[in-house]
Amino acid sequence: MARDWAANKLTPNAPADDSVFVRRIYLDVVGRIPTTREAEEFLASKEDGKRAALIDKLLDSEGYVQNYFHYWADVLRVQSKGQRAGPAYVHFIKDALRSNKPYDMFVREMVAGDGKAWSDGAIGYYTRDRGMPLDNMASTLRIFLGTRIECAQCHNHPFDKWTQMQFYEMAAFTFGVEIRDSGGSFTGGISDLLRDQGMAIRTTFKQPEWPKNSTTEADRLAFWAELEKVGRARRAAEDYLLKAERLYNQAMSGPRGIGRYPKVTFDEKRKVTLPPDYQYDDAKPKSVVKPAAIMGHACTPLPGETRVQAYARWLANPDNDRFNKVVVNRLWKKVFGLALIEPLDDLTDTTVAVNPELLSHLEKLMVSLNYDMKAYLRILFNTSTYQRQASHEEVALGTASHFTGPLLRRMTAEQLWDSFVTLINPNPDMLNMASHEFFEQRRLAVEKVADPAETLKSIQMAAKKFQEQPEGVEALQKRLVEAREEAKKYQSIAATATGPEKQAAAAHAAECHVKIKTISREITALYTNARRTVMTEVIIPGQKKLFEKVTGKPFEIIAYEPNQEVPIQAAPSADMQATGAANGGLKMAPEDGKIKTTKPTKAEVAEAEIRAWSEEAMYYAIPRKHWRDYFRSRAQQSRQWLRAAEIESPAPRGHYLREFGQSDREIIENSNNEASVPQALALMNGELLPQIVHRYSQLMLSVGKARSADERIDAAYMAVLSRKPTAREKGLCLQAQEKGLSTVEDLIYALINTQQFIFNQ
């Protein structure tokens, strides 16, 4: 960088002070401004190397996962709603970031992904473009190789060297990818079993035939009596069947959802052909096209590899020059605001970086780090260039930027929303049980272990047991009717009897009521046993078999009640174990190393929240008599003000995120951060400001700790801008107070509408 500055006669920007750095690093790594507490702790620290320590801490936090998920979701056009594999795809991306999966592996798993969505969320990369294999291939080259080849789908590229034949040669690698809905036999199996039970009932309880050659009253009465008996038994059996079906629907609510999930496979026999209107001399229309790489080294499948696996290996390869260029440029732009090559997804043979020496160094660095994105980002964040003051000059299209410091940037929609949430929530990164992500992970865990292929046999066995029970239910129902008739008879006698006879009749009637209650309990117990049968012979065996097959570890259940949700088996993260609310509701056995499953109770979840909220209440000096109100307010905040990554992706239309420019995820990198009138109206008239100035918001709690008017002004600036006001700003505040803007709420409203808040400096 220094040589480039000298060559262009530029002076680097002055170093940024700690207040600028702490706000910038929180926005760039975890996607939100720091809380007052976080900013004050950093600014008060006198330790050497505190900036590097904070960078490490933030890169290892869940906030990093949430922030960078937004970036990749925009690039990959991820939609968790409206896409059948969407939730699993979201989980795959977040888990890759959480585990710091190498970038090349991350890409290969998506491009070569196969299987079912609940077992391999990476297939969402293909299901996102279901029915559009050619468009998917064009997007792949643009996203990962910075090459726009889509124009060559219809004709030779008018602005680059790519031909239409080369487009189809590349498409031949992935054209064999097929997307089908899985689990049909599973849901169909349930329907078939229930239908068979219905047929069995109709066969068992056949309607009697009218007696032939018999006209006596006794024959007619006998026929009607038999018809009533069979009808009553049949109705009881059908009623039980209906209840059994409801039990299935309830108990299998997670696994039945598998039928809606797609499966990706690869058919080697499926070939791509040229379009009917192909007009070039190198081939005839509708000709079969063989796969061939259009750049770099050859792409030849190894023994046992499919074409798409070879394609993924060729694509995400250290020898693929464009693959390396694009990833280092993407992450550089995320950190500094502009890439070394702009646009970074339209590279040609003549493209030259603004600093070729730096770009070459970064490519080698990324390869040497084995595509460790966190390690690469850590280096960039620790550079003196990043830690300089921001450059405020706008870089015009086609103009080179020599990065004398990071560029001044307007917050993204997600950063702005998460910063508002930070002003409201004293602990914005706390695990949120109400989040869309948490719900989807639990749902995914259920579907992952309840493999229909593993459990269909168990379902058939359970259905056979169900089929054996209608007669038992019918007998109980008959006893119940008889008991009620007997009770009516005794009640009739009691109405006419007097003295001891009346008391005796009442006693007999009471006995019948006891009998009615006893029989009713027997019927309830029978249905409860059916529910238990579904759980013990359908759900749990499938979980046990799959878990032990995958992990090689024993599956042990330490708690189960028939009405509980299905126990889930998975490995919880350390912070989730600490709160007793691991994904899927799991706890790790402390000594023997075995994973034991149990659903966390509401009391356990509440205990973790109360612990955190109690610590907050003590920190903010809330009187103990007000703790109950504070806890109630915090519970409401947790439900209503979620981080952007915890909301469905993209957010619903009309949400603040969409108003502030969140991508609709229809095309690559479709977000915008331009100001608009709807944004101003949303801030003026929406629900944000009342929540930000609520007595128990993070901002107002911080202001509430101040002892004087000056300290309250300082606290407001620290919460919103992560710094104290300058002497000039404090003077302006005093002038505003003299003109009637005397409340701290007036100051807060002014601050959140300033460019200093909306921009990342």
PDB file of N, CA and C in Angstrom, residues 87-130:
ATOM      1  N   PRO A  87     -35.135 -23.190   4.638  1.00  0.00           N
ATOM      2  CA  PRO A  87     -34.645 -23.236   6.025  1.00  0.00           C
ATOM      3  C   PRO A  87     -33.374 -24.053   6.189  1.00  0.00           C
ATOM      4  N   ALA A  88     -33.300 -25.203   5.507  1.00  0.00           N
ATOM      5  CA  ALA A  88     -32.101 -26.027   5.606  1.00  0.00           C
ATOM      6  C   ALA A  88     -30.898 -25.337   4.962  1.00  0.00           C
ATOM      7  N   TYR A  89     -31.131 -24.601   3.883  1.00  0.00           N
ATOM      8  CA  TYR A  89     -30.070 -23.866   3.204  1.00  0.00           C
ATOM      9  C   TYR A  89     -29.533 -22.753   4.111  1.00  0.00           C
ATOM     10  N   VAL A  90     -30.448 -22.039   4.768  1.00  0.00           N
ATOM     11  CA  VAL A  90     -30.047 -21.001   5.724  1.00  0.00           C
ATOM     12  C   VAL A  90     -29.186 -21.611   6.826  1.00  0.00           C
ATOM     13  N   HIS A  91     -29.627 -22.734   7.357  1.00  0.00           N
ATOM     14  CA  HIS A  91     -28.876 -23.389   8.435  1.00  0.00           C
ATOM     15  C   HIS A  91     -27.495 -23.818   7.947  1.00  0.00           C
ATOM     16  N   PHE A  92     -27.405 -24.308   6.713  1.00  0.00           N
ATOM     17  CA  PHE A  92     -26.113 -24.731   6.162  1.00  0.00           C
ATOM     18  C   PHE A  92     -25.132 -23.562   6.100  1.00  0.00           C
ATOM     19  N   ILE A  93     -25.592 -22.412   5.620  1.00  0.00           N
ATOM     20  CA  ILE A  93     -24.701 -21.252   5.497  1.00  0.00           C
ATOM     21  C   ILE A  93     -24.260 -20.768   6.867  1.00  0.00           C
ATOM     22  N   LYS A  94     -25.204 -20.652   7.797  1.00  0.00           N
ATOM     23  CA  LYS A  94     -24.843 -20.191   9.134  1.00  0.00           C
ATOM     24  C   LYS A  94     -23.902 -21.176   9.828  1.00  0.00           C
ATOM     25  N   ASP A  95     -24.148 -22.448   9.646  1.00  0.00           N
ATOM     26  CA  ASP A  95     -23.283 -23.445  10.274  1.00  0.00           C
ATOM     27  C   ASP A  95     -21.886 -23.414   9.665  1.00  0.00           C
ATOM     28  N   ALA A  96     -21.785 -23.153   8.351  1.00  0.00           N
ATOM     29  CA  ALA A  96     -20.472 -23.037   7.709  1.00  0.00           C
ATOM     30  C   ALA A  96     -19.702 -21.855   8.279  1.00  0.00           C
ATOM     31  N   LEU A  97     -20.385 -20.740   8.501  1.00  0.00           N
ATOM     32  CA  LEU A  97     -19.731 -19.571   9.095  1.00  0.00           C
ATOM     33  C   LEU A  97     -19.381 -19.828  10.556  1.00  0.00           C
ATOM     34  N   ARG A  98     -20.286 -20.486  11.267  1.00  0.00           N
ATOM     35  CA  ARG A  98     -20.068 -20.755  12.691  1.00  0.00           C
ATOM     36  C   ARG A  98     -18.873 -21.684  12.898  1.00  0.00           C
ATOM     37  N   SER A  99     -18.727 -22.666  12.040  1.00  0.00           N
ATOM     38  CA  SER A  99     -17.622 -23.622  12.163  1.00  0.00           C
ATOM     39  C   SER A  99     -16.379 -23.160  11.416  1.00  0.00           C
ATOM     40  N   ASN A 100     -16.462 -21.986  10.777  1.00  0.00           N
ATOM     41  CA  ASN A 100     -15.347 -21.439   9.986  1.00  0.00           C
ATOM     42  C   ASN A 100     -14.894 -22.430   8.915  1.00  0.00           C
ATOM     43  N   LYS A 101     -15.858 -22.942   8.191  1.00  0.00           N
ATOM     44  CA  LYS A 101     -15.564 -23.891   7.110  1.00  0.00           C
ATOM     45  C   LYS A 101     -14.742 -23.186   6.036  1.00  0.00           C
ATOM     46  N   PRO A 102     -13.658 -23.796   5.552  1.00  0.00           N
ATOM     47  CA  PRO A 102     -12.867 -23.160   4.492  1.00  0.00           C
ATOM     48  C   PRO A 102     -13.737 -22.805   3.289  1.00  0.00           C
ATOM     49  N   TYR A 103     -13.442 -21.663   2.684  1.00  0.00           N
ATOM     50  CA  TYR A 103     -14.277 -21.157   1.601  1.00  0.00           C
ATOM     51  C   TYR A 103     -14.345 -22.130   0.433  1.00  0.00           C
ATOM     52  N   ASP A 104     -13.232 -22.756   0.071  1.00  0.00           N
ATOM     53  CA  ASP A 104     -13.266 -23.679  -1.064  1.00  0.00           C
ATOM     54  C   ASP A 104     -14.165 -24.882  -0.773  1.00  0.00           C
ATOM     55  N   MET A 105     -14.142 -25.369   0.474  1.00  0.00           N
ATOM     56  CA  MET A 105     -15.015 -26.479   0.854  1.00  0.00           C
ATOM     57  C   MET A 105     -16.478 -26.036   0.849  1.00  0.00           C
ATOM     58  N   PHE A 106     -16.727 -24.847   1.347  1.00  0.00           N
ATOM     59  CA  PHE A 106     -18.067 -24.264   1.362  1.00  0.00           C
ATOM     60  C   PHE A 106     -18.651 -24.238  -0.049  1.00  0.00           C
ATOM     61  N   VAL A 107     -17.853 -23.797  -1.019  1.00  0.00           N
ATOM     62  CA  VAL A 107     -18.320 -23.710  -2.402  1.00  0.00           C
ATOM     63  C   VAL A 107     -18.517 -25.102  -2.997  1.00  0.00           C
ATOM     64  N   ARG A 108     -17.553 -26.001  -2.786  1.00  0.00           N
ATOM     65  CA  ARG A 108     -17.663 -27.347  -3.354  1.00  0.00           C
ATOM     66  C   ARG A 108     -18.894 -28.073  -2.827  1.00  0.00           C
ATOM     67  N   GLU A 109     -19.194 -27.913  -1.539  1.00  0.00           N
ATOM     68  CA  GLU A 109     -20.351 -28.604  -0.967  1.00  0.00           C
ATOM     69  C   GLU A 109     -21.652 -28.113  -1.579  1.00  0.00           C
ATOM     70  N   MET A 110     -21.715 -26.845  -1.941  1.00  0.00           N
ATOM     71  CA  MET A 110     -22.917 -26.341  -2.599  1.00  0.00           C
ATOM     72  C   MET A 110     -23.000 -26.826  -4.041  1.00  0.00           C
ATOM     73  N   VAL A 111     -21.915 -26.712  -4.773  1.00  0.00           N
ATOM     74  CA  VAL A 111     -21.938 -27.023  -6.206  1.00  0.00           C
ATOM     75  C   VAL A 111     -22.054 -28.525  -6.449  1.00  0.00           C
ATOM     76  N   ALA A 112     -21.530 -29.348  -5.535  1.00  0.00           N
ATOM     77  CA  ALA A 112     -21.612 -30.800  -5.695  1.00  0.00           C
ATOM     78  C   ALA A 112     -22.608 -31.417  -4.729  1.00  0.00           C
ATOM     79  N   GLY A 113     -23.461 -30.599  -4.103  1.00  0.00           N
ATOM     80  CA  GLY A 113     -24.388 -31.104  -3.092  1.00  0.00           C
ATOM     81  C   GLY A 113     -25.408 -32.067  -3.669  1.00  0.00           C
ATOM     82  N   ASP A 114     -25.721 -33.112  -2.911  1.00  0.00           N
ATOM     83  CA  ASP A 114     -26.800 -34.021  -3.276  1.00  0.00           C
ATOM     84  C   ASP A 114     -27.428 -34.571  -2.006  1.00  0.00           C
ATOM     85  N   GLY A 115     -28.543 -35.250  -2.167  1.00  0.00           N
ATOM     86  CA  GLY A 115     -29.247 -35.786  -1.010  1.00  0.00           C
ATOM     87  C   GLY A 115     -30.492 -34.977  -0.710  1.00  0.00           C
ATOM     88  N   LYS A 116     -31.001 -35.161   0.513  1.00  0.00           N
ATOM     89  CA  LYS A 116     -32.236 -34.506   0.928  1.00  0.00           C
ATOM     90  C   LYS A 116     -31.917 -33.237   1.705  1.00  0.00           C
ATOM     91  N   ALA A 117     -32.825 -32.287   1.644  1.00  0.00           N
ATOM     92  CA  ALA A 117     -32.572 -30.980   2.249  1.00  0.00           C
ATOM     93  C   ALA A 117     -32.305 -31.088   3.733  1.00  0.00           C
ATOM     94  N   TRP A 118     -33.034 -31.972   4.441  1.00  0.00           N
ATOM     95  CA  TRP A 118     -32.876 -32.032   5.885  1.00  0.00           C
ATOM     96  C   TRP A 118     -31.579 -32.710   6.297  1.00  0.00           C
ATOM     97  N   SER A 119     -30.908 -33.396   5.356  1.00  0.00           N
ATOM     98  CA  SER A 119     -29.620 -34.001   5.690  1.00  0.00           C
ATOM     99  C   SER A 119     -28.453 -33.257   5.069  1.00  0.00           C
ATOM    100  N   ASP A 120     -28.693 -32.471   4.021  1.00  0.00           N
ATOM    101  CA  ASP A 120     -27.634 -31.687   3.373  1.00  0.00           C
ATOM    102  C   ASP A 120     -28.241 -30.391   2.856  1.00  0.00           C
ATOM    103  N   GLY A 121     -28.232 -29.368   3.720  1.00  0.00           N
ATOM    104  CA  GLY A 121     -28.825 -28.090   3.338  1.00  0.00           C
ATOM    105  C   GLY A 121     -28.150 -27.433   2.159  1.00  0.00           C
ATOM    106  N   ALA A 122     -26.932 -27.894   1.802  1.00  0.00           N
ATOM    107  CA  ALA A 122     -26.214 -27.295   0.679  1.00  0.00           C
ATOM    108  C   ALA A 122     -26.968 -27.453  -0.630  1.00  0.00           C
ATOM    109  N   ILE A 123     -27.880 -28.424  -0.722  1.00  0.00           N
ATOM    110  CA  ILE A 123     -28.612 -28.601  -1.980  1.00  0.00           C
ATOM    111  C   ILE A 123     -29.523 -27.417  -2.259  1.00  0.00           C
ATOM    112  N   GLY A 124     -29.712 -26.550  -1.247  1.00  0.00           N
ATOM    113  CA  GLY A 124     -30.490 -25.338  -1.487  1.00  0.00           C
ATOM    114  C   GLY A 124     -29.901 -24.498  -2.594  1.00  0.00           C
ATOM    115  N   TYR A 125     -28.596 -24.680  -2.876  1.00  0.00           N
ATOM    116  CA  TYR A 125     -27.970 -23.923  -3.958  1.00  0.00           C
ATOM    117  C   TYR A 125     -28.619 -24.264  -5.299  1.00  0.00           C
ATOM    118  N   TYR A 126     -29.019 -25.534  -5.485  1.00  0.00           N
ATOM    119  CA  TYR A 126     -29.678 -25.938  -6.725  1.00  0.00           C
ATOM    120  C   TYR A 126     -31.191 -25.752  -6.653  1.00  0.00           C
ATOM    121  N   THR A 127     -31.796 -26.059  -5.499  1.00  0.00           N
ATOM    122  CA  THR A 127     -33.249 -25.913  -5.416  1.00  0.00           C
ATOM    123  C   THR A 127     -33.670 -24.447  -5.519  1.00  0.00           C
ATOM    124  N   ARG A 128     -32.743 -23.531  -5.196  1.00  0.00           N
ATOM    125  CA  ARG A 128     -33.053 -22.096  -5.358  1.00  0.00           C
ATOM    126  C   ARG A 128     -33.387 -21.772  -6.807  1.00  0.00           C
ATOM    127  N   ASP A 129     -32.787 -22.501  -7.755  1.00  0.00           N
ATOM    128  CA  ASP A 129     -33.017 -22.277  -9.184  1.00  0.00           C
ATOM    129  C   ASP A 129     -33.705 -23.480  -9.811  1.00  0.00           C
ATOM    130  N   ARG A 130     -34.622 -24.052  -9.065  1.00  0.00           N
ATOM    131  CA  ARG A 130     -35.313 -25.247  -9.553  1.00  0.00           C
ATOM    132  C   ARG A 130     -35.957 -24.984 -10.914  1.00  0.00           C
TER     133      ARG A 130
END
